[in-house]
PDB file of C-alpha atoms in Angstrom:
ATOM      1  CA  UNK A   7     -76.549-126.443 -18.018  1.00 43.00           C
ATOM      2  CA  UNK A   8     -79.749-124.518 -15.987  1.00 47.00           C
ATOM      3  CA  UNK A   9     -79.714-120.682 -15.735  1.00 59.00           C
ATOM      4  CA  UNK A  10     -81.112-120.421 -12.200  1.00 69.00           C
ATOM      5  CA  UNK A  11     -83.173-117.244 -12.241  1.00 80.00           C
ATOM      6  CA  UNK A  12     -84.075-117.046  -9.045  1.00 78.00           C
ATOM      7  CA  UNK A  13     -80.870-117.240  -7.344  1.00 85.00           C
ATOM      8  CA  UNK A  14     -79.440-114.671  -9.532  1.00 88.00           C
ATOM      9  CA  UNK A  15     -82.093-112.177  -8.188  1.00 89.00           C
ATOM     10  CA  UNK A  16     -80.951-112.971  -4.807  1.00 90.00           C
ATOM     11  CA  UNK A  17     -77.305-113.324  -5.086  1.00 92.00           C
ATOM     12  CA  UNK A  18     -76.652-109.593  -4.477  1.00 91.00           C
ATOM     13  CA  UNK A  19     -78.619-109.800  -1.233  1.00 93.00           C
ATOM     14  CA  UNK A  20     -76.394-112.208   0.362  1.00 92.00           C
ATOM     15  CA  UNK A  21     -73.125-110.626   0.923  1.00 92.00           C
ATOM     16  CA  UNK A  22     -73.008-109.408   4.543  1.00 93.00           C
ATOM     17  CA  UNK A  23     -72.201-106.389   3.459  1.00 95.00           C
ATOM     18  CA  UNK A  24     -74.755-106.052   0.430  1.00 95.00           C
ATOM     19  CA  UNK A  25     -75.972-102.471   1.503  1.00 96.00           C
ATOM     20  CA  UNK A  26     -73.014-100.636   1.554  1.00 96.00           C
ATOM     21  CA  UNK A  27     -71.941-102.268  -1.672  1.00 97.00           C
ATOM     22  CA  UNK A  28     -75.109-101.438  -3.372  1.00 96.00           C
ATOM     23  CA  UNK A  29     -75.331 -97.749  -2.190  1.00 96.00           C
ATOM     24  CA  UNK A  30     -71.376 -97.330  -3.424  1.00 97.00           C
ATOM     25  CA  UNK A  31     -72.614 -98.933  -6.854  1.00 97.00           C
ATOM     26  CA  UNK A  32     -75.858 -96.737  -6.478  1.00 95.00           C
ATOM     27  CA  UNK A  33     -74.236 -93.242  -5.912  1.00 96.00           C
ATOM     28  CA  UNK A  34     -71.298 -93.675  -8.491  1.00 97.00           C
ATOM     29  CA  UNK A  35     -73.439 -94.722 -10.968  1.00 95.00           C
ATOM     30  CA  UNK A  36     -74.995 -91.475 -11.582  1.00 94.00           C
ATOM     31  CA  UNK A  37     -71.609 -89.433 -11.480  1.00 96.00           C
ATOM     32  CA  UNK A  38     -70.347 -88.994 -15.211  1.00 95.00           C
ATOM     33  CA  UNK A  39     -67.117 -90.493 -15.986  1.00 96.00           C
ATOM     34  CA  UNK A  40     -66.928 -91.736 -12.238  1.00 97.00           C
ATOM     35  CA  UNK A  41     -69.506 -94.232 -13.087  1.00 97.00           C
ATOM     36  CA  UNK A  42     -66.880 -96.087 -15.187  1.00 98.00           C
ATOM     37  CA  UNK A  43     -65.489 -97.678 -12.188  1.00 98.00           C
ATOM     38  CA  UNK A  44     -69.649 -99.497 -11.898  1.00 98.00           C
ATOM     39  CA  UNK A  45     -69.142-100.318 -15.585  1.00 98.00           C
ATOM     40  CA  UNK A  46     -66.125-102.205 -14.761  1.00 98.00           C
ATOM     41  CA  UNK A  47     -67.448-103.467 -11.607  1.00 98.00           C
ATOM     42  CA  UNK A  48     -70.497-104.910 -13.496  1.00 98.00           C
ATOM     43  CA  UNK A  49     -68.152-106.525 -16.009  1.00 98.00           C
ATOM     44  CA  UNK A  50     -66.107-108.634 -12.615  1.00 97.00           C
ATOM     45  CA  UNK A  51     -69.485-109.950 -12.241  1.00 97.00           C
ATOM     46  CA  UNK A  52     -70.314-110.817 -15.775  1.00 97.00           C
ATOM     47  CA  UNK A  53     -66.694-112.342 -15.816  1.00 96.00           C
ATOM     48  CA  UNK A  54     -67.282-114.550 -12.409  1.00 96.00           C
ATOM     49  CA  UNK A  55     -70.654-115.911 -14.454  1.00 94.00           C
ATOM     50  CA  UNK A  56     -68.791-116.469 -17.788  1.00 94.00           C
ATOM     51  CA  UNK A  57     -66.404-118.848 -15.575  1.00 94.00           C
ATOM     52  CA  UNK A  58     -68.788-120.428 -13.703  1.00 90.00           C
ATOM     53  CA  UNK A  59     -67.799-119.008 -10.394  1.00 92.00           C
ATOM     54  CA  UNK A  60     -70.145-118.659  -7.338  1.00 90.00           C
ATOM     55  CA  UNK A  61     -72.477-115.701  -7.692  1.00 91.00           C
ATOM     56  CA  UNK A  62     -71.290-112.943  -5.556  1.00 92.00           C
ATOM     57  CA  UNK A  63     -70.699-109.103  -5.205  1.00 95.00           C
ATOM     58  CA  UNK A  64     -67.034-108.491  -5.859  1.00 95.00           C
ATOM     59  CA  UNK A  65     -65.125-106.081  -3.001  1.00 96.00           C
ATOM     60  CA  UNK A  66     -64.925-102.236  -4.232  1.00 97.00           C
ATOM     61  CA  UNK A  67     -61.300-102.251  -4.840  1.00 95.00           C
ATOM     62  CA  UNK A  68     -58.569-101.151  -7.289  1.00 95.00           C
ATOM     63  CA  UNK A  69     -60.650 -98.530  -8.741  1.00 97.00           C
ATOM     64  CA  UNK A  70     -58.108 -97.594 -11.139  1.00 97.00           C
ATOM     65  CA  UNK A  71     -58.503-101.254 -12.808  1.00 97.00           C
ATOM     66  CA  UNK A  72     -62.134-100.669 -12.393  1.00 98.00           C
ATOM     67  CA  UNK A  73     -62.000 -97.211 -14.375  1.00 98.00           C
ATOM     68  CA  UNK A  74     -60.021 -98.622 -17.333  1.00 97.00           C
ATOM     69  CA  UNK A  75     -62.062-101.644 -17.638  1.00 97.00           C
ATOM     70  CA  UNK A  76     -65.196 -99.711 -17.171  1.00 98.00           C
ATOM     71  CA  UNK A  77     -64.029 -97.429 -20.427  1.00 98.00           C
ATOM     72  CA  UNK A  78     -63.641-100.625 -22.617  1.00 97.00           C
ATOM     73  CA  UNK A  79     -67.072-101.423 -21.516  1.00 98.00           C
ATOM     74  CA  UNK A  80     -68.324 -97.855 -22.502  1.00 98.00           C
ATOM     75  CA  UNK A  81     -66.766 -98.294 -26.073  1.00 97.00           C
ATOM     76  CA  UNK A  82     -68.380-101.335 -26.724  1.00 97.00           C
ATOM     77  CA  UNK A  83     -71.592-100.318 -25.617  1.00 96.00           C
ATOM     78  CA  UNK A  84     -71.372 -97.156 -27.073  1.00 96.00           C
ATOM     79  CA  UNK A  85     -70.715 -99.053 -30.662  1.00 95.00           C
ATOM     80  CA  UNK A  86     -73.690-100.498 -30.309  1.00 94.00           C
ATOM     81  CA  UNK A  87     -75.860 -97.492 -29.145  1.00 93.00           C
ATOM     82  CA  UNK A  88     -74.759 -95.698 -32.282  1.00 93.00           C
ATOM     83  CA  UNK A  89     -76.433 -98.324 -34.218  1.00 89.00           C
ATOM     84  CA  UNK A  90     -79.683 -97.282 -32.466  1.00 87.00           C
ATOM     85  CA  UNK A  91     -78.904 -93.380 -33.088  1.00 89.00           C
ATOM     86  CA  UNK A  92     -78.294 -93.670 -36.513  1.00 89.00           C
ATOM     87  CA  UNK A  93     -81.724 -95.729 -37.200  1.00 82.00           C
ATOM     88  CA  UNK A  94     -83.309 -92.853 -35.104  1.00 81.00           C
ATOM     89  CA  UNK A  95     -81.526 -90.327 -37.366  1.00 85.00           C
ATOM     90  CA  UNK A  96     -82.617 -91.410 -40.279  1.00 82.00           C
ATOM     91  CA  UNK A  97     -86.403 -92.048 -39.187  1.00 77.00           C
ATOM     92  CA  UNK A  98     -86.338 -88.184 -38.640  1.00 79.00           C
ATOM     93  CA  UNK A  99     -84.828 -87.070 -41.562  1.00 78.00           C
ATOM     94  CA  UNK A 100     -87.171 -89.118 -43.742  1.00 76.00           C
ATOM     95  CA  UNK A 101     -90.072 -87.862 -41.697  1.00 73.00           C
ATOM     96  CA  UNK A 102     -89.470 -84.301 -42.490  1.00 75.00           C
ATOM     97  CA  UNK A 103     -89.355 -84.560 -46.247  1.00 72.00           C
ATOM     98  CA  UNK A 104     -92.747 -84.580 -47.520  1.00 66.00           C
ATOM     99  CA  UNK A 105     -92.542 -87.087 -50.438  1.00 63.00           C
ATOM    100  CA  UNK A 106     -90.899 -89.832 -48.430  1.00 63.00           C
ATOM    101  CA  UNK A 107     -91.991 -88.956 -44.765  1.00 57.00           C
ATOM    102  CA  UNK A 108     -94.422 -92.000 -44.695  1.00 67.00           C
ATOM    103  CA  UNK A 109     -91.126 -94.378 -45.253  1.00 67.00           C
ATOM    104  CA  UNK A 110     -90.181 -93.400 -41.556  1.00 65.00           C
ATOM    105  CA  UNK A 111     -92.786 -95.686 -40.048  1.00 72.00           C
ATOM    106  CA  UNK A 112     -90.900 -98.704 -41.860  1.00 74.00           C
ATOM    107  CA  UNK A 113     -88.175 -98.041 -39.817  1.00 75.00           C
ATOM    108  CA  UNK A 114     -90.072 -97.831 -36.492  1.00 79.00           C
ATOM    109  CA  UNK A 115     -90.103-102.136 -36.580  1.00 83.00           C
ATOM    110  CA  UNK A 116     -86.237-101.878 -37.318  1.00 83.00           C
ATOM    111  CA  UNK A 117     -85.466 -99.689 -34.138  1.00 81.00           C
ATOM    112  CA  UNK A 118     -87.949-101.975 -32.455  1.00 85.00           C
ATOM    113  CA  UNK A 119     -85.476-104.931 -33.446  1.00 85.00           C
ATOM    114  CA  UNK A 120     -82.123-103.294 -32.584  1.00 85.00           C
ATOM    115  CA  UNK A 121     -83.485-102.292 -29.097  1.00 84.00           C
ATOM    116  CA  UNK A 122     -84.074-105.869 -28.338  1.00 87.00           C
ATOM    117  CA  UNK A 123     -81.019-107.297 -29.999  1.00 90.00           C
ATOM    118  CA  UNK A 124     -78.593-104.990 -29.207  1.00 92.00           C
ATOM    119  CA  UNK A 125     -78.581-105.698 -25.274  1.00 91.00           C
ATOM    120  CA  UNK A 126     -77.631-109.679 -25.502  1.00 94.00           C
ATOM    121  CA  UNK A 127     -75.248-108.275 -28.796  1.00 95.00           C
ATOM    122  CA  UNK A 128     -73.497-105.946 -26.530  1.00 96.00           C
ATOM    123  CA  UNK A 129     -73.274-108.243 -23.606  1.00 96.00           C
ATOM    124  CA  UNK A 130     -72.148-111.229 -25.603  1.00 97.00           C
ATOM    125  CA  UNK A 131     -69.501-108.658 -27.407  1.00 97.00           C
ATOM    126  CA  UNK A 132     -68.021-107.844 -23.481  1.00 97.00           C
ATOM    127  CA  UNK A 133     -67.925-111.545 -23.037  1.00 97.00           C
ATOM    128  CA  UNK A 134     -65.880-112.201 -26.295  1.00 97.00           C
ATOM    129  CA  UNK A 135     -63.543-109.073 -25.036  1.00 97.00           C
ATOM    130  CA  UNK A 136     -62.806-111.161 -21.695  1.00 96.00           C
ATOM    131  CA  UNK A 137     -61.918-114.351 -23.514  1.00 95.00           C
ATOM    132  CA  UNK A 138     -59.960-112.389 -26.525  1.00 94.00           C
ATOM    133  CA  UNK A 139     -58.625-109.343 -24.532  1.00 92.00           C
ATOM    134  CA  UNK A 140     -59.341-106.615 -27.481  1.00 94.00           C
ATOM    135  CA  UNK A 141     -62.262-104.741 -28.522  1.00 95.00           C
ATOM    136  CA  UNK A 142     -61.349-105.677 -32.206  1.00 95.00           C
ATOM    137  CA  UNK A 143     -62.390-109.163 -31.508  1.00 94.00           C
ATOM    138  CA  UNK A 144     -65.032-108.225 -29.154  1.00 96.00           C
ATOM    139  CA  UNK A 145     -67.392-106.673 -32.063  1.00 95.00           C
ATOM    140  CA  UNK A 146     -66.888-109.287 -34.465  1.00 94.00           C
ATOM    141  CA  UNK A 147     -70.486-109.173 -35.525  1.00 92.00           C
ATOM    142  CA  UNK A 148     -70.411-112.280 -37.201  1.00 94.00           C
ATOM    143  CA  UNK A 149     -69.264-114.390 -34.044  1.00 95.00           C
ATOM    144  CA  UNK A 150     -71.225-112.377 -32.258  1.00 95.00           C
ATOM    145  CA  UNK A 151     -74.539-113.104 -34.295  1.00 93.00           C
ATOM    146  CA  UNK A 152     -73.552-116.916 -34.249  1.00 94.00           C
ATOM    147  CA  UNK A 153     -73.314-116.974 -30.806  1.00 94.00           C
ATOM    148  CA  UNK A 154     -76.871-115.170 -30.502  1.00 93.00           C
ATOM    149  CA  UNK A 155     -78.274-117.472 -32.777  1.00 92.00           C
ATOM    150  CA  UNK A 156     -77.066-120.856 -30.999  1.00 92.00           C
ATOM    151  CA  UNK A 157     -79.088-119.331 -27.789  1.00 92.00           C
ATOM    152  CA  UNK A 158     -81.438-117.418 -28.782  1.00 91.00           C
ATOM    153  CA  UNK A 159     -84.224-118.309 -26.223  1.00 89.00           C
ATOM    154  CA  UNK A 160     -82.061-117.673 -23.459  1.00 91.00           C
ATOM    155  CA  UNK A 161     -80.832-114.190 -24.546  1.00 93.00           C
ATOM    156  CA  UNK A 162     -83.716-113.021 -25.619  1.00 90.00           C
ATOM    157  CA  UNK A 163     -85.602-113.788 -22.182  1.00 90.00           C
ATOM    158  CA  UNK A 164     -82.710-112.036 -20.232  1.00 90.00           C
ATOM    159  CA  UNK A 165     -83.220-109.308 -22.714  1.00 91.00           C
ATOM    160  CA  UNK A 166     -87.172-109.056 -21.941  1.00 89.00           C
ATOM    161  CA  UNK A 167     -86.548-109.413 -18.126  1.00 86.00           C
ATOM    162  CA  UNK A 168     -84.280-106.198 -17.958  1.00 84.00           C
ATOM    163  CA  UNK A 169     -86.612-104.349 -19.844  1.00 85.00           C
ATOM    164  CA  UNK A 170     -89.343-105.373 -17.701  1.00 84.00           C
ATOM    165  CA  UNK A 171     -87.429-104.278 -14.593  1.00 81.00           C
ATOM    166  CA  UNK A 172     -85.941-101.434 -16.428  1.00 78.00           C
ATOM    167  CA  UNK A 173     -89.624 -99.936 -16.798  1.00 80.00           C
ATOM    168  CA  UNK A 174     -89.994-100.635 -13.081  1.00 76.00           C
ATOM    169  CA  UNK A 175     -87.316 -98.912 -12.125  1.00 70.00           C
ATOM    170  CA  UNK A 176     -88.060 -95.607 -14.465  1.00 72.00           C
ATOM    171  CA  UNK A 177     -90.888 -94.784 -12.178  1.00 71.00           C
ATOM    172  CA  UNK A 178     -89.160 -94.898  -8.828  1.00 70.00           C
ATOM    173  CA  UNK A 179     -87.110 -91.593  -9.269  1.00 65.00           C
ATOM    174  CA  UNK A 180     -84.928 -91.301  -6.010  1.00 69.00           C
ATOM    175  CA  UNK A 181     -84.468 -95.103  -6.152  1.00 76.00           C
ATOM    176  CA  UNK A 182     -83.705 -95.515  -9.445  1.00 81.00           C
ATOM    177  CA  UNK A 183     -79.952 -95.590  -9.431  1.00 86.00           C
ATOM    178  CA  UNK A 184     -80.059 -98.457  -7.426  1.00 90.00           C
ATOM    179  CA  UNK A 185     -82.133-100.277  -8.818  1.00 89.00           C
ATOM    180  CA  UNK A 186     -80.562 -99.833 -12.108  1.00 89.00           C
ATOM    181  CA  UNK A 187     -77.798-100.883 -10.593  1.00 94.00           C
ATOM    182  CA  UNK A 188     -78.859-103.748  -8.935  1.00 93.00           C
ATOM    183  CA  UNK A 189     -80.347-104.642 -12.970  1.00 91.00           C
ATOM    184  CA  UNK A 190     -77.195-104.311 -14.430  1.00 93.00           C
ATOM    185  CA  UNK A 191     -75.688-107.072 -11.983  1.00 95.00           C
ATOM    186  CA  UNK A 192     -78.786-109.230 -12.231  1.00 93.00           C
ATOM    187  CA  UNK A 193     -77.828-108.750 -16.446  1.00 93.00           C
ATOM    188  CA  UNK A 194     -74.419-109.714 -16.384  1.00 95.00           C
ATOM    189  CA  UNK A 195     -74.825-112.529 -14.299  1.00 95.00           C
ATOM    190  CA  UNK A 196     -77.496-114.200 -16.595  1.00 94.00           C
ATOM    191  CA  UNK A 197     -75.732-113.083 -19.438  1.00 95.00           C
ATOM    192  CA  UNK A 198     -72.446-114.550 -18.450  1.00 94.00           C
ATOM    193  CA  UNK A 199     -74.000-117.664 -17.393  1.00 93.00           C
ATOM    194  CA  UNK A 200     -75.568-118.069 -20.911  1.00 93.00           C
ATOM    195  CA  UNK A 201     -72.403-117.219 -22.716  1.00 94.00           C
ATOM    196  CA  UNK A 202     -70.300-119.570 -20.757  1.00 87.00           C
ATOM    197  CA  UNK A 203     -72.716-122.504 -20.808  1.00 78.00           C
ATOM    198  CA  UNK A 204     -75.010-124.297 -23.069  1.00 59.00           C
ATOM    199  CA  UNK A 205     -78.515-123.739 -21.318  1.00 49.00           C
ATOM    200  CA  UNK A 206     -81.560-125.489 -22.847  1.00 49.00           C
ATOM    201  CA  UNK A 207     -84.185-123.886 -20.406  1.00 50.00           C
ATOM    202  CA  UNK A 208     -84.521-121.431 -17.486  1.00 49.00           C
ATOM    203  CA  UNK A 209     -85.631-122.537 -13.693  1.00 45.00           C
ATOM    204  CA  UNK A 210     -87.766-119.949 -12.348  1.00 44.00           C
TER     205      UNK A 210
END
């Protein structure tokens, strides 16, 4: 099956209430803890994509359930973020020791690799959580890596798209929360489609 990138980029704007829904997402996204609701909302988009359902913006409803799901998303993503933090901290500690300071340069490519690999790994884990229902199952790295390797080029392509849009969003300042929310929706939809099917190429 082909992942239709053009349709994924447009799906959010096909909803008749897309402006209101996007405004809600962007505003909630900048409020600490409350933004767990947004994470839960994005998980619904991921679930729809994984199950092959039509691309759509879910309704903003049952905020309690969204918050609970968002907390799970936060825990799973945090587990992967800690990997990056650990690599970064090791690099700092090594760099301040004169004798072995130069070794910190060796960690740079490892950090770059982690930044590339962790987004798809985290999204695969979220899909596994939707399948298995537990965080423990979601974070089984062997299964996550097997899924990642089976569709490596597809997952890598989405990661690069995600990074490119993220760079654009980072310089838009006041619009950044809304662009990032849109980016999360796109990313969830694409990763969900890849996980739920066996795409061989992308259609742009």
